[in-house]
Short mmCIF file of C-alpha atoms (C1' of nucleotides) in Angstrom, two decimals:
data_model
loop_
_atom_site.label_atom_id
_atom_site.label_comp_id
_atom_site.label_asym_id
_atom_site.label_seq_id
_atom_site.Cartn_x
_atom_site.Cartn_y
_atom_site.Cartn_z
CA MET A 139 20.97 10.45 42.84
CA CYS A 140 22.22 12.03 39.64
CA ARG A 141 20.61 9.47 37.27
CA MET A 142 17.15 9.10 38.65
CA ALA A 143 14.36 6.96 37.31
CA ARG A 144 12.28 10.00 36.64
CA PRO A 145 13.57 13.54 36.35
CA ARG A 146 11.22 16.45 37.00
CA LYS A 147 11.55 17.43 33.37
CA PRO A 148 10.94 14.62 30.82
CA LEU A 149 14.11 13.62 28.99
CA LEU A 150 12.20 12.56 25.92
CA SER A 151 9.46 13.85 23.64
CA ARG A 152 7.90 12.61 20.42
CA ASP A 153 9.61 15.35 18.44
CA LEU A 154 13.01 14.58 19.93
CA ILE A 155 12.62 10.91 19.07
CA VAL A 156 11.42 11.62 15.54
CA ASP A 157 14.28 14.03 14.86
CA THR A 158 16.86 11.56 16.11
CA ALA A 159 15.33 8.66 14.20
CA GLY A 160 15.14 10.80 11.06
CA ALA A 161 18.79 11.78 11.30
CA LEU A 162 19.71 8.13 11.70
CA VAL A 163 17.60 7.14 8.68
CA ASP A 164 19.26 9.83 6.58
CA ALA A 165 22.77 9.03 7.72
CA GLU A 166 22.78 5.25 7.72
CA GLY A 167 19.59 3.98 6.13
CA LEU A 168 16.48 2.23 7.31
CA ASP A 169 18.24 -1.01 8.20
CA ALA A 170 20.62 0.75 10.57
CA VAL A 171 17.80 2.19 12.66
CA SER A 172 16.96 0.27 15.80
CA THR A 173 15.03 1.41 18.82
CA ARG A 174 18.09 0.76 20.89
CA ARG A 175 20.26 2.98 18.72
CA ILE A 176 17.75 5.82 18.74
CA ALA A 177 17.64 5.56 22.51
CA ALA A 178 21.44 5.45 22.81
CA GLU A 179 21.71 8.55 20.64
CA LEU A 180 19.38 10.27 23.09
CA GLY A 181 21.23 9.02 26.14
CA VAL A 182 18.38 6.91 27.46
CA SER A 183 17.69 3.20 27.67
CA GLY A 184 15.89 1.38 24.88
CA PRO A 185 12.49 0.77 26.45
CA SER A 186 12.05 4.48 27.26
CA LEU A 187 10.81 5.09 23.74
CA TYR A 188 7.74 3.01 24.45
CA ASN A 189 6.43 5.72 26.71
CA HIS A 190 6.02 7.91 23.63
CA PHE A 191 5.34 5.51 20.77
CA ARG A 192 3.52 2.23 20.61
CA ASN A 193 6.27 0.58 18.55
CA LYS A 194 9.08 1.11 16.08
CA ASP A 195 6.75 1.33 13.07
CA GLU A 196 4.97 4.27 14.64
CA ILE A 197 8.28 6.08 14.98
CA LEU A 198 9.15 5.48 11.34
CA ASP A 199 5.67 6.59 10.31
CA ALA A 200 6.24 9.86 12.12
CA VAL A 201 9.59 10.26 10.37
CA ALA A 202 7.89 9.74 7.03
CA ASP A 203 5.16 12.20 7.89
CA ALA A 204 7.75 14.84 8.71
CA VAL A 205 8.99 14.43 5.13
CA SER A 206 5.45 14.74 3.75
CA ALA A 207 5.01 17.91 5.77
CA ARG A 208 7.73 19.57 3.69
CA ILE A 209 5.82 19.14 0.43
CA ASP A 210 4.60 22.51 -0.81
CA LEU A 211 0.85 22.62 -1.41
CA SER A 212 0.40 26.36 -1.87
CA MET A 213 0.07 26.03 -5.64
CA PHE A 214 -3.33 24.41 -5.12
CA ASP A 215 -4.67 27.66 -3.66
CA ALA A 216 -3.96 29.49 -6.92
CA ASP A 217 -6.38 32.11 -8.18
CA ASP A 218 -7.22 30.20 -11.32
CA PRO A 219 -8.46 26.76 -10.27
CA ARG A 220 -8.65 25.76 -13.92
CA ASP A 221 -4.90 25.82 -14.35
CA TRP A 222 -4.54 22.34 -12.94
CA ARG A 223 -1.58 21.58 -15.18
CA THR A 224 0.72 24.22 -13.73
CA ALA A 225 -0.32 23.35 -10.18
CA LEU A 226 0.28 19.65 -10.76
CA HIS A 227 3.66 20.34 -12.32
CA ASP A 228 4.89 22.58 -9.52
CA TRP A 229 3.57 20.20 -6.91
CA ALA A 230 5.35 17.26 -8.53
CA LEU A 231 8.67 19.11 -8.37
CA SER A 232 8.21 19.96 -4.70
CA TYR A 233 7.01 16.43 -3.94
CA ARG A 234 10.03 14.90 -5.57
CA ALA A 235 12.44 17.36 -3.97
CA ALA A 236 11.09 16.53 -0.51
CA LEU A 237 11.55 12.81 -1.10
CA ARG A 238 14.98 13.12 -2.68
CA ALA A 239 16.14 15.04 0.35
CA HIS A 240 15.44 11.92 2.42
CA PRO A 241 15.72 8.99 0.03
CA ASN A 242 16.12 6.42 2.78
CA ALA A 243 12.71 7.32 4.15
CA VAL A 244 10.91 6.81 0.84
CA PRO A 245 10.09 3.11 1.33
CA VAL A 246 8.08 4.07 4.40
CA LEU A 247 6.33 6.92 2.60
CA ALA A 248 5.53 4.66 -0.33
CA ARG A 249 3.27 2.55 1.88
CA GLY A 250 0.66 5.28 1.64
CA PRO A 251 -0.74 7.95 3.92
CA GLY A 252 -2.63 5.60 6.25
CA ARG A 253 -3.34 7.82 9.23
CA ARG A 254 -0.39 10.16 8.79
CA PRO A 255 -1.76 13.72 8.94
CA ALA A 256 0.69 15.37 6.55
CA GLY A 257 0.30 12.58 4.04
CA LEU A 258 -3.45 12.97 4.19
CA ARG A 259 -3.22 16.73 3.75
CA VAL A 260 -1.33 16.12 0.52
CA ALA A 261 -3.93 13.67 -0.79
CA ASP A 262 -6.71 16.04 0.23
CA ALA A 263 -5.15 19.07 -1.46
CA VAL A 264 -4.50 17.44 -4.81
CA PHE A 265 -7.90 15.76 -4.95
CA GLY A 266 -9.70 18.97 -4.03
CA ALA A 267 -7.78 21.03 -6.57
CA MET A 268 -8.41 18.60 -9.42
CA VAL A 269 -12.14 18.50 -8.70
CA ARG A 270 -12.20 22.29 -8.55
CA ALA A 271 -10.45 22.38 -11.91
CA GLY A 272 -13.26 20.40 -13.45
CA TRP A 273 -12.03 16.81 -13.28
CA PRO A 274 -14.68 14.27 -12.29
CA PRO A 275 -14.01 12.81 -8.81
CA ALA A 276 -13.03 9.39 -10.15
CA GLN A 277 -10.44 10.99 -12.42
CA ALA A 278 -9.21 13.24 -9.62
CA THR A 279 -8.59 10.14 -7.53
CA SER A 280 -6.70 8.54 -10.38
CA ILE A 281 -4.53 11.61 -10.80
CA GLY A 282 -3.59 11.61 -7.13
CA ALA A 283 -2.72 7.95 -7.38
CA LEU A 284 -0.75 8.04 -10.60
CA MET A 285 1.27 11.05 -9.56
CA ARG A 286 2.18 9.23 -6.38
CA TYR A 287 3.20 6.18 -8.38
CA PHE A 288 5.47 8.23 -10.55
CA VAL A 289 7.05 10.45 -7.91
CA THR A 290 7.61 7.80 -5.25
CA GLY A 291 8.83 5.40 -7.92
CA SER A 292 11.35 7.97 -9.10
CA ALA A 293 12.52 8.80 -5.58
CA LEU A 294 12.69 5.21 -4.43
CA GLY A 295 14.61 3.47 -7.09
CA SER A 296 17.06 5.90 -8.52
CA PHE A 297 17.30 4.30 -11.95
CA ALA A 298 20.95 5.10 -12.40
CA ARG A 299 21.99 4.08 -8.89
CA GLY A 300 20.39 0.73 -9.65
CA PHE A 301 23.24 -0.09 -11.97
CA VAL A 302 26.68 -1.05 -10.83
CA ASP A 303 29.72 1.10 -11.59
CA ASP A 304 31.62 -1.78 -13.13
CA ALA A 305 31.93 -2.39 -16.85
CA ALA A 306 32.58 -6.11 -16.37
CA ALA A 307 29.17 -6.59 -14.80
CA TYR A 308 27.43 -6.07 -18.12
CA ASP A 309 28.72 -8.62 -20.59
CA PRO A 310 27.77 -7.49 -24.12
CA ALA A 311 27.08 -11.10 -25.04
CA ASP A 312 24.31 -11.23 -22.47
CA TYR A 313 23.06 -7.65 -22.72
CA PRO A 314 23.81 -6.34 -26.21
CA HIS A 315 22.46 -2.87 -25.51
CA LEU A 316 23.90 -2.18 -22.09
CA GLY A 317 27.42 -1.36 -23.17
CA GLN A 318 27.33 1.99 -21.43
CA ALA A 319 25.26 0.92 -18.46
CA HIS A 320 28.11 1.18 -16.00
CA LEU A 321 28.39 4.85 -16.93
CA LEU A 322 24.89 5.40 -15.59
CA ALA A 323 26.17 5.16 -12.06
CA GLU A 324 28.44 8.14 -12.69
CA ARG A 325 25.88 10.35 -14.36
CA GLN A 326 23.24 9.30 -11.85
CA GLU A 327 21.93 12.75 -11.12
CA GLN A 328 21.40 13.87 -14.70
CA VAL A 329 19.96 10.56 -15.82
CA ASP A 330 17.36 10.52 -13.09
CA GLU A 331 16.55 14.20 -13.43
CA GLY A 332 16.20 13.82 -17.19
CA ALA A 333 13.97 10.80 -16.92
CA PHE A 334 11.80 12.48 -14.33
CA ALA A 335 11.41 15.64 -16.42
CA THR A 336 10.61 13.62 -19.55
CA GLY A 337 8.08 11.50 -17.72
CA LEU A 338 6.41 14.41 -15.98
CA THR A 339 6.00 16.32 -19.22
CA ALA A 340 4.61 13.25 -20.95
CA LEU A 341 2.21 12.59 -18.08
CA LEU A 342 0.89 16.16 -18.05
CA ASP A 343 0.63 16.32 -21.84
CA GLY A 344 -1.28 13.06 -21.84
CA LEU A 345 -3.61 14.19 -19.06
CA ALA A 346 -4.27 17.44 -20.94
CA LEU A 347 -5.42 15.36 -23.89
CA GLN A 348 -7.80 13.44 -21.65
CA TYR A 349 -9.07 16.66 -20.08
CA GLU A 350 -9.85 18.23 -23.45
CA ALA A 351 -11.59 15.07 -24.61
CA GLY A 352 -13.58 14.97 -21.39
CA VAL A 353 -14.70 18.57 -21.62
CA ARG A 354 -15.69 18.09 -25.28
CA GLY A 355 -17.58 14.88 -24.58
CA GLY A 356 -19.24 16.02 -21.35
CA TRP A 357 -17.14 13.44 -19.46
CA SER A 358 -19.53 10.81 -20.89
CA ALA A 359 -20.25 7.79 -18.66
CA ARG A 360 -18.24 8.00 -15.48
CA GLY A 361 -18.90 11.63 -14.54
CA ALA A 362 -20.21 11.26 -10.98
CA MET B 117 23.75 -42.07 11.85
CA CYS B 118 20.48 -40.93 10.37
CA ARG B 119 21.23 -37.17 10.58
CA MET B 120 24.73 -36.93 9.31
CA ALA B 121 26.81 -33.80 8.89
CA ARG B 122 26.96 -34.37 5.18
CA PRO B 123 24.64 -36.63 3.17
CA ARG B 124 25.78 -38.02 -0.15
CA LYS B 125 23.17 -35.95 -1.91
CA PRO B 126 23.10 -32.25 -1.01
CA LEU B 127 20.02 -31.30 0.99
CA LEU B 128 20.04 -27.76 -0.34
CA SER B 129 20.39 -25.90 -3.60
CA ARG B 130 20.13 -22.27 -4.60
CA ASP B 131 16.81 -22.91 -6.33
CA LEU B 132 15.37 -24.68 -3.34
CA ILE B 133 16.36 -21.81 -1.06
CA VAL B 134 15.01 -19.15 -3.44
CA ASP B 135 11.69 -20.96 -3.84
CA THR B 136 11.26 -21.33 -0.09
CA ALA B 137 12.26 -17.73 0.58
CA GLY B 138 9.92 -16.51 -2.15
CA ALA B 139 6.99 -18.44 -0.74
CA LEU B 140 7.71 -16.96 2.68
CA VAL B 141 7.88 -13.43 1.23
CA ASP B 142 4.56 -13.93 -0.54
CA ALA B 143 2.82 -15.47 2.44
CA GLU B 144 4.05 -13.31 5.30
CA GLY B 145 5.94 -10.36 3.91
CA LEU B 146 9.53 -9.24 3.83
CA ASP B 147 9.76 -8.63 7.57
CA ALA B 148 8.76 -12.19 8.38
CA VAL B 149 11.61 -13.66 6.37
CA SER B 150 14.67 -14.65 8.34
CA THR B 151 17.49 -16.94 7.37
CA ARG B 152 16.57 -19.13 10.31
CA ARG B 153 12.97 -19.49 9.16
CA ILE B 154 13.96 -20.31 5.60
CA ALA B 155 16.28 -22.97 6.96
CA ALA B 156 13.63 -24.35 9.31
CA GLU B 157 11.18 -24.59 6.42
CA LEU B 158 13.77 -26.65 4.60
CA GLY B 159 14.53 -28.84 7.59
CA VAL B 160 18.11 -27.69 7.98
CA SER B 161 19.94 -25.50 10.44
CA GLY B 162 20.30 -21.75 9.88
CA PRO B 163 23.97 -21.50 8.91
CA SER B 164 23.56 -24.10 6.14
CA LEU B 165 22.29 -21.40 3.81
CA TYR B 166 25.69 -19.75 3.86
CA ASN B 167 27.08 -22.59 1.79
CA HIS B 168 24.92 -21.39 -1.10
CA PHE B 169 24.56 -17.63 -0.61
CA ARG B 170 26.92 -15.04 0.77
CA ASN B 171 24.21 -13.43 2.91
CA LYS B 172 20.49 -12.80 3.29
CA ASP B 173 20.45 -9.89 0.83
CA GLU B 174 21.75 -12.19 -1.90
CA ILE B 175 18.86 -14.55 -1.25
CA LEU B 176 16.31 -11.74 -1.49
CA ASP B 177 17.98 -10.47 -4.65
CA ALA B 178 17.54 -13.88 -6.18
CA VAL B 179 13.87 -13.89 -5.14
CA ALA B 180 13.42 -10.51 -6.81
CA ASP B 181 15.17 -11.70 -9.94
CA ALA B 182 12.82 -14.66 -10.18
CA VAL B 183 9.97 -12.14 -10.33
CA SER B 184 11.75 -10.12 -13.04
CA ALA B 185 12.22 -13.33 -15.01
CA ARG B 186 8.44 -13.58 -15.38
CA ILE B 187 8.14 -10.27 -17.21
CA ASP B 188 7.27 -10.88 -20.86
CA LEU B 189 9.72 -9.27 -23.29
CA SER B 190 8.57 -10.93 -26.50
CA MET B 191 6.79 -7.77 -27.68
CA PHE B 192 10.17 -6.15 -28.24
CA ASP B 193 10.96 -8.68 -30.97
CA ALA B 194 7.97 -7.49 -33.00
CA ASP B 195 8.20 -7.30 -36.78
CA ASP B 196 7.71 -3.58 -36.86
CA PRO B 197 10.35 -1.98 -34.66
CA ARG B 198 8.76 1.41 -35.19
CA ASP B 199 5.65 0.50 -33.22
CA TRP B 200 7.31 1.31 -29.93
CA ARG B 201 4.03 2.46 -28.41
CA THR B 202 2.27 -0.89 -28.61
CA ALA B 203 5.34 -2.71 -27.38
CA LEU B 204 5.77 -0.35 -24.45
CA HIS B 205 2.10 -0.67 -23.55
CA ASP B 206 2.06 -4.46 -23.61
CA TRP B 207 5.32 -4.63 -21.71
CA ALA B 208 4.00 -2.29 -19.01
CA LEU B 209 0.99 -4.55 -18.47
CA SER B 210 3.16 -7.65 -18.16
CA TYR B 211 5.65 -5.82 -15.95
CA ARG B 212 2.91 -4.67 -13.59
CA ALA B 213 1.22 -8.08 -13.54
CA ALA B 214 4.48 -9.77 -12.56
CA LEU B 215 5.00 -7.35 -9.69
CA ARG B 216 1.41 -7.45 -8.48
CA ALA B 217 1.65 -11.22 -8.28
CA HIS B 218 4.38 -10.76 -5.64
CA PRO B 219 3.74 -7.36 -4.06
CA ASN B 220 5.85 -8.10 -1.00
CA ALA B 221 8.92 -8.54 -3.18
CA VAL B 222 8.53 -5.16 -4.90
CA PRO B 223 10.63 -3.15 -2.42
CA VAL B 224 13.60 -5.36 -3.29
CA LEU B 225 12.95 -5.05 -7.03
CA ALA B 226 12.62 -1.29 -6.74
CA ARG B 227 16.26 -1.03 -5.71
CA GLY B 228 17.20 -1.56 -9.33
CA PRO B 229 18.71 -4.37 -11.40
CA GLY B 230 22.21 -4.15 -9.94
CA ARG B 231 23.74 -7.44 -11.06
CA ARG B 232 20.52 -9.41 -11.29
CA PRO B 233 20.48 -11.13 -14.71
CA ALA B 234 16.73 -11.06 -15.32
CA GLY B 235 16.49 -7.42 -14.26
CA LEU B 236 19.29 -6.56 -16.66
CA ARG B 237 17.64 -8.47 -19.49
CA VAL B 238 14.57 -6.29 -19.01
CA ALA B 239 16.58 -3.06 -19.07
CA ASP B 240 18.48 -4.28 -22.12
CA ALA B 241 15.37 -5.25 -24.06
CA VAL B 242 13.49 -2.00 -23.55
CA PHE B 243 16.51 0.16 -24.27
CA GLY B 244 17.36 -1.79 -27.43
CA ALA B 245 13.79 -1.67 -28.71
CA MET B 246 13.45 2.06 -28.17
CA VAL B 247 16.70 2.78 -29.99
CA ARG B 248 15.59 0.50 -32.85
CA ALA B 249 12.33 2.41 -33.00
CA GLY B 250 14.21 5.63 -33.62
CA TRP B 251 14.55 7.16 -30.17
CA PRO B 252 17.94 8.74 -29.43
CA PRO B 253 19.90 6.75 -26.81
CA ALA B 254 19.49 9.39 -24.12
CA GLN B 255 15.71 9.34 -24.60
CA ALA B 256 15.66 5.55 -24.65
CA THR B 257 17.40 5.55 -21.28
CA SER B 258 14.85 8.00 -19.94
CA ILE B 259 11.98 5.85 -21.15
CA GLY B 260 13.35 2.79 -19.41
CA ALA B 261 13.75 4.79 -16.24
CA LEU B 262 10.41 6.54 -16.23
CA MET B 263 8.50 3.38 -17.00
CA ARG B 264 10.21 1.74 -14.08
CA TYR B 265 9.30 4.66 -11.84
CA PHE B 266 5.67 4.37 -12.80
CA VAL B 267 5.27 0.61 -12.72
CA THR B 268 7.21 -0.05 -9.53
CA GLY B 269 5.55 2.92 -7.90
CA SER B 270 2.15 1.53 -8.78
CA ALA B 271 3.01 -1.97 -7.59
CA LEU B 272 4.70 -0.84 -4.42
CA GLY B 273 2.26 1.54 -2.89
CA SER B 274 -1.19 0.44 -3.78
CA PHE B 275 -2.79 3.84 -3.58
CA ALA B 276 -6.07 2.56 -2.24
CA ARG B 277 -4.53 0.17 0.25
CA GLY B 278 -2.68 3.15 1.65
CA PHE B 279 -5.90 4.47 3.13
CA VAL B 280 -7.53 3.04 6.17
CA ASP B 281 -10.93 1.39 6.02
CA ASP B 282 -12.35 3.58 8.78
CA ALA B 283 -14.49 6.63 8.18
CA ALA B 284 -13.51 8.18 11.51
CA ALA B 285 -9.87 8.38 10.45
CA TYR B 286 -10.63 11.16 7.96
CA ASP B 287 -12.19 14.07 9.82
CA PRO B 288 -13.86 16.38 7.26
CA ALA B 289 -12.67 19.36 9.29
CA ASP B 290 -9.07 18.38 8.65
CA TYR B 291 -9.43 16.93 5.16
CA PRO B 292 -12.43 18.57 3.46
CA HIS B 293 -12.12 16.50 0.30
CA LEU B 294 -11.47 13.05 1.72
CA GLY B 295 -15.01 12.27 2.77
CA GLN B 296 -15.05 9.06 0.78
CA ALA B 297 -11.45 8.10 1.37
CA HIS B 298 -12.28 5.18 3.61
CA LEU B 299 -14.22 3.70 0.69
CA LEU B 300 -10.99 3.51 -1.29
CA ALA B 301 -9.87 0.56 0.79
CA GLU B 302 -12.90 -1.38 -0.38
CA ARG B 303 -12.63 -0.57 -4.05
CA GLN B 304 -8.85 -1.00 -3.92
CA GLU B 305 -8.56 -3.12 -7.02
CA GLN B 306 -10.56 -0.89 -9.35
CA VAL B 307 -9.03 2.33 -8.03
CA ASP B 308 -5.50 1.13 -8.61
CA GLU B 309 -6.27 -0.47 -11.95
CA GLY B 310 -8.02 2.70 -13.11
CA ALA B 311 -5.20 4.96 -11.99
CA PHE B 312 -2.62 2.73 -13.65
CA ALA B 313 -4.56 2.63 -16.92
CA THR B 314 -5.09 6.39 -16.90
CA GLY B 315 -1.45 7.05 -16.15
CA LEU B 316 -0.13 4.61 -18.71
CA THR B 317 -2.30 6.09 -21.46
CA ALA B 318 -1.23 9.60 -20.50
CA LEU B 319 2.43 8.58 -20.44
CA LEU B 320 2.29 6.95 -23.87
CA ASP B 321 0.26 9.80 -25.38
CA GLY B 322 2.77 12.28 -24.02
CA LEU B 323 5.74 10.29 -25.29
CA ALA B 324 4.12 10.04 -28.72
CA LEU B 325 3.98 13.83 -28.80
CA GLN B 326 7.68 14.02 -27.97
CA TYR B 327 8.49 11.40 -30.59
CA GLU B 328 6.65 13.28 -33.32
CA ALA B 329 8.31 16.53 -32.35
CA GLY B 330 11.68 14.80 -32.33
CA VAL B 331 11.22 13.28 -35.77
CA ARG B 332 10.02 16.60 -37.17
CA GLY B 333 12.89 18.54 -35.60
CA GLY B 334 15.60 15.98 -36.36
CA TRP B 335 15.99 15.40 -32.59
CA SER B 336 17.82 18.75 -32.43
CA ALA B 337 20.63 19.01 -29.87
CA ARG B 338 20.90 15.84 -27.88
CA GLY B 339 20.70 13.29 -30.68
CA ALA B 340 23.86 11.22 -30.09
"C1'" DA C 262 31.79 -30.09 -0.32
"C1'" DC C 263 28.14 -29.41 2.74
"C1'" DC C 264 25.93 -29.59 7.01
"C1'" DT C 265 26.09 -29.08 12.29
"C1'" DG C 266 26.01 -26.80 17.06
"C1'" DA C 267 27.91 -23.23 19.69
"C1'" DA C 268 28.76 -18.61 19.99
"C1'" DC C 269 28.74 -13.38 19.26
"C1'" DA C 270 26.67 -9.21 18.93
"C1'" DC C 271 22.76 -7.70 18.05
"C1'" DC C 272 17.25 -7.05 17.64
"C1'" DG C 273 11.81 -5.39 19.32
"C1'" DT C 274 9.08 -5.54 23.10
"C1'" DT C 275 7.15 -6.54 27.86
"C1'" DC C 276 7.14 -5.79 32.57
"C1'" DA C 277 7.94 -5.12 37.39
"C1'" DA C 278 10.32 -1.75 39.88
"C1'" DG C 279 11.67 2.80 41.01
"C1'" DT C 280 10.65 7.98 41.81
"C1'" DA D 277 4.06 10.05 34.35
"C1'" DC D 278 8.37 8.56 32.77
"C1'" DC D 279 12.51 6.20 33.08
"C1'" DT D 280 15.27 1.85 34.49
"C1'" DG D 281 17.29 -3.01 34.29
"C1'" DA D 282 16.20 -7.65 33.53
"C1'" DA D 283 14.24 -10.79 30.65
"C1'" DC D 284 12.12 -13.23 26.49
"C1'" DA D 285 12.17 -14.72 22.05
"C1'" DC D 286 14.11 -13.66 18.41
"C1'" DC D 287 17.85 -11.94 14.62
"C1'" DG D 288 22.40 -12.37 10.82
"C1'" DT D 289 26.66 -14.26 10.61
"C1'" DT D 290 31.16 -16.66 11.84
"C1'" DC D 291 33.59 -20.65 12.79
"C1'" DA D 292 35.53 -24.92 14.31
"C1'" DA D 293 34.07 -29.48 13.92
"C1'" DG D 294 32.21 -33.41 11.68
"C1'" DT D 295 31.72 -36.62 7.48
#
DNA sequence: ACCTGAACACCGTTCAAGT
DNA sequence: ACCTGAACACCGTTCAAGT
């Protein structure tokens, strides 16, 4: 009579499940997460979760959306809608920080917003702000897409972590220029931060060039 | 006596396993691939694979490396080592094409080269070419990293495919700027191609600016 | 050396049963 | 409505056994 089939107060909730699953993703990675482990962590039996989510993918989607929800979007409400460059820059930093805080969840996020509310809010905010700043809609779409490529790419595959911390792995006869590659694993943080900063600056500089050209040329053909 | 424990000619080989696994990844996605299915496809029992690979991850690594092996690197042997921009541009196109041909394998590739020979050859070639073109080593490393971020990001999360082909999913009250979002799913190809082209141009334009500034300033502090 | 079947400890998910 | 145990059809991997 202590462990009943149904207590008067529900043992589970969507939030509880998402929090537990998220902690498991962070601590042990995506592969280590099973519905049975989430349930065990919550002190219930495996199938209980199916009262709150249709399947495992829906749980992981919710975990990913919780990460998206932490991306700051306030810079897109700025007074000067024409300063798209600053807004985009600040957003990119917040975007990346949110993902780097939960690197194991990035593969799920990288699949796109789908129907995830927080993910859609992000796409909506950046698109709206770029249009307001004077970018044609087609270009605004491209900017949302290419920023996602760059940020998720940088959060997903830490460049430096991708190399092995073992000098013998990189035979100079095979890879004449990778003599120091095993050092990358050590300096992981700086390498990835440096590459991200360099790439972001290049991206924004390049977009500024396109913006100026567009304004000068009246955005020629593809304006609508 | 027909089905012996060991035939005089091996039934399996690493290449045979990789080809079968790769076809399965392409046709049904990463989740559908199991060691037992690969084995079944080859007409052998599941554990047989373990005579040729240590575990399933090693098989998937080999599949990913086969994709990397299809990336063209010949542009880095160009006569004029100083034309890094053209080489980088052509390489990015080939890189992306190789990944888009096997989108389901991209999550494995995105983990980094590790000890995969073809992946390392790519990293080696781009780093070597950038140094030859006059970039300081630290910048050359950044370029390799940021290009990987952008290309894998673009191949992994097709921006357009990330949206659902269903107008009702994007309530204008919630997402004021996503009125046409459901159309993205239809025009997937063009949207992603356009965003990639825009981003690549911006990236190269921005890097050219940094290169010029570096040459003019003698690459100031971080030259070594 | 290379393949087999049996076995172990897992999976995601369905479903009838309980309250 | 919400949880349970039992069950189904799977997993990756190990290992002793066969040739």
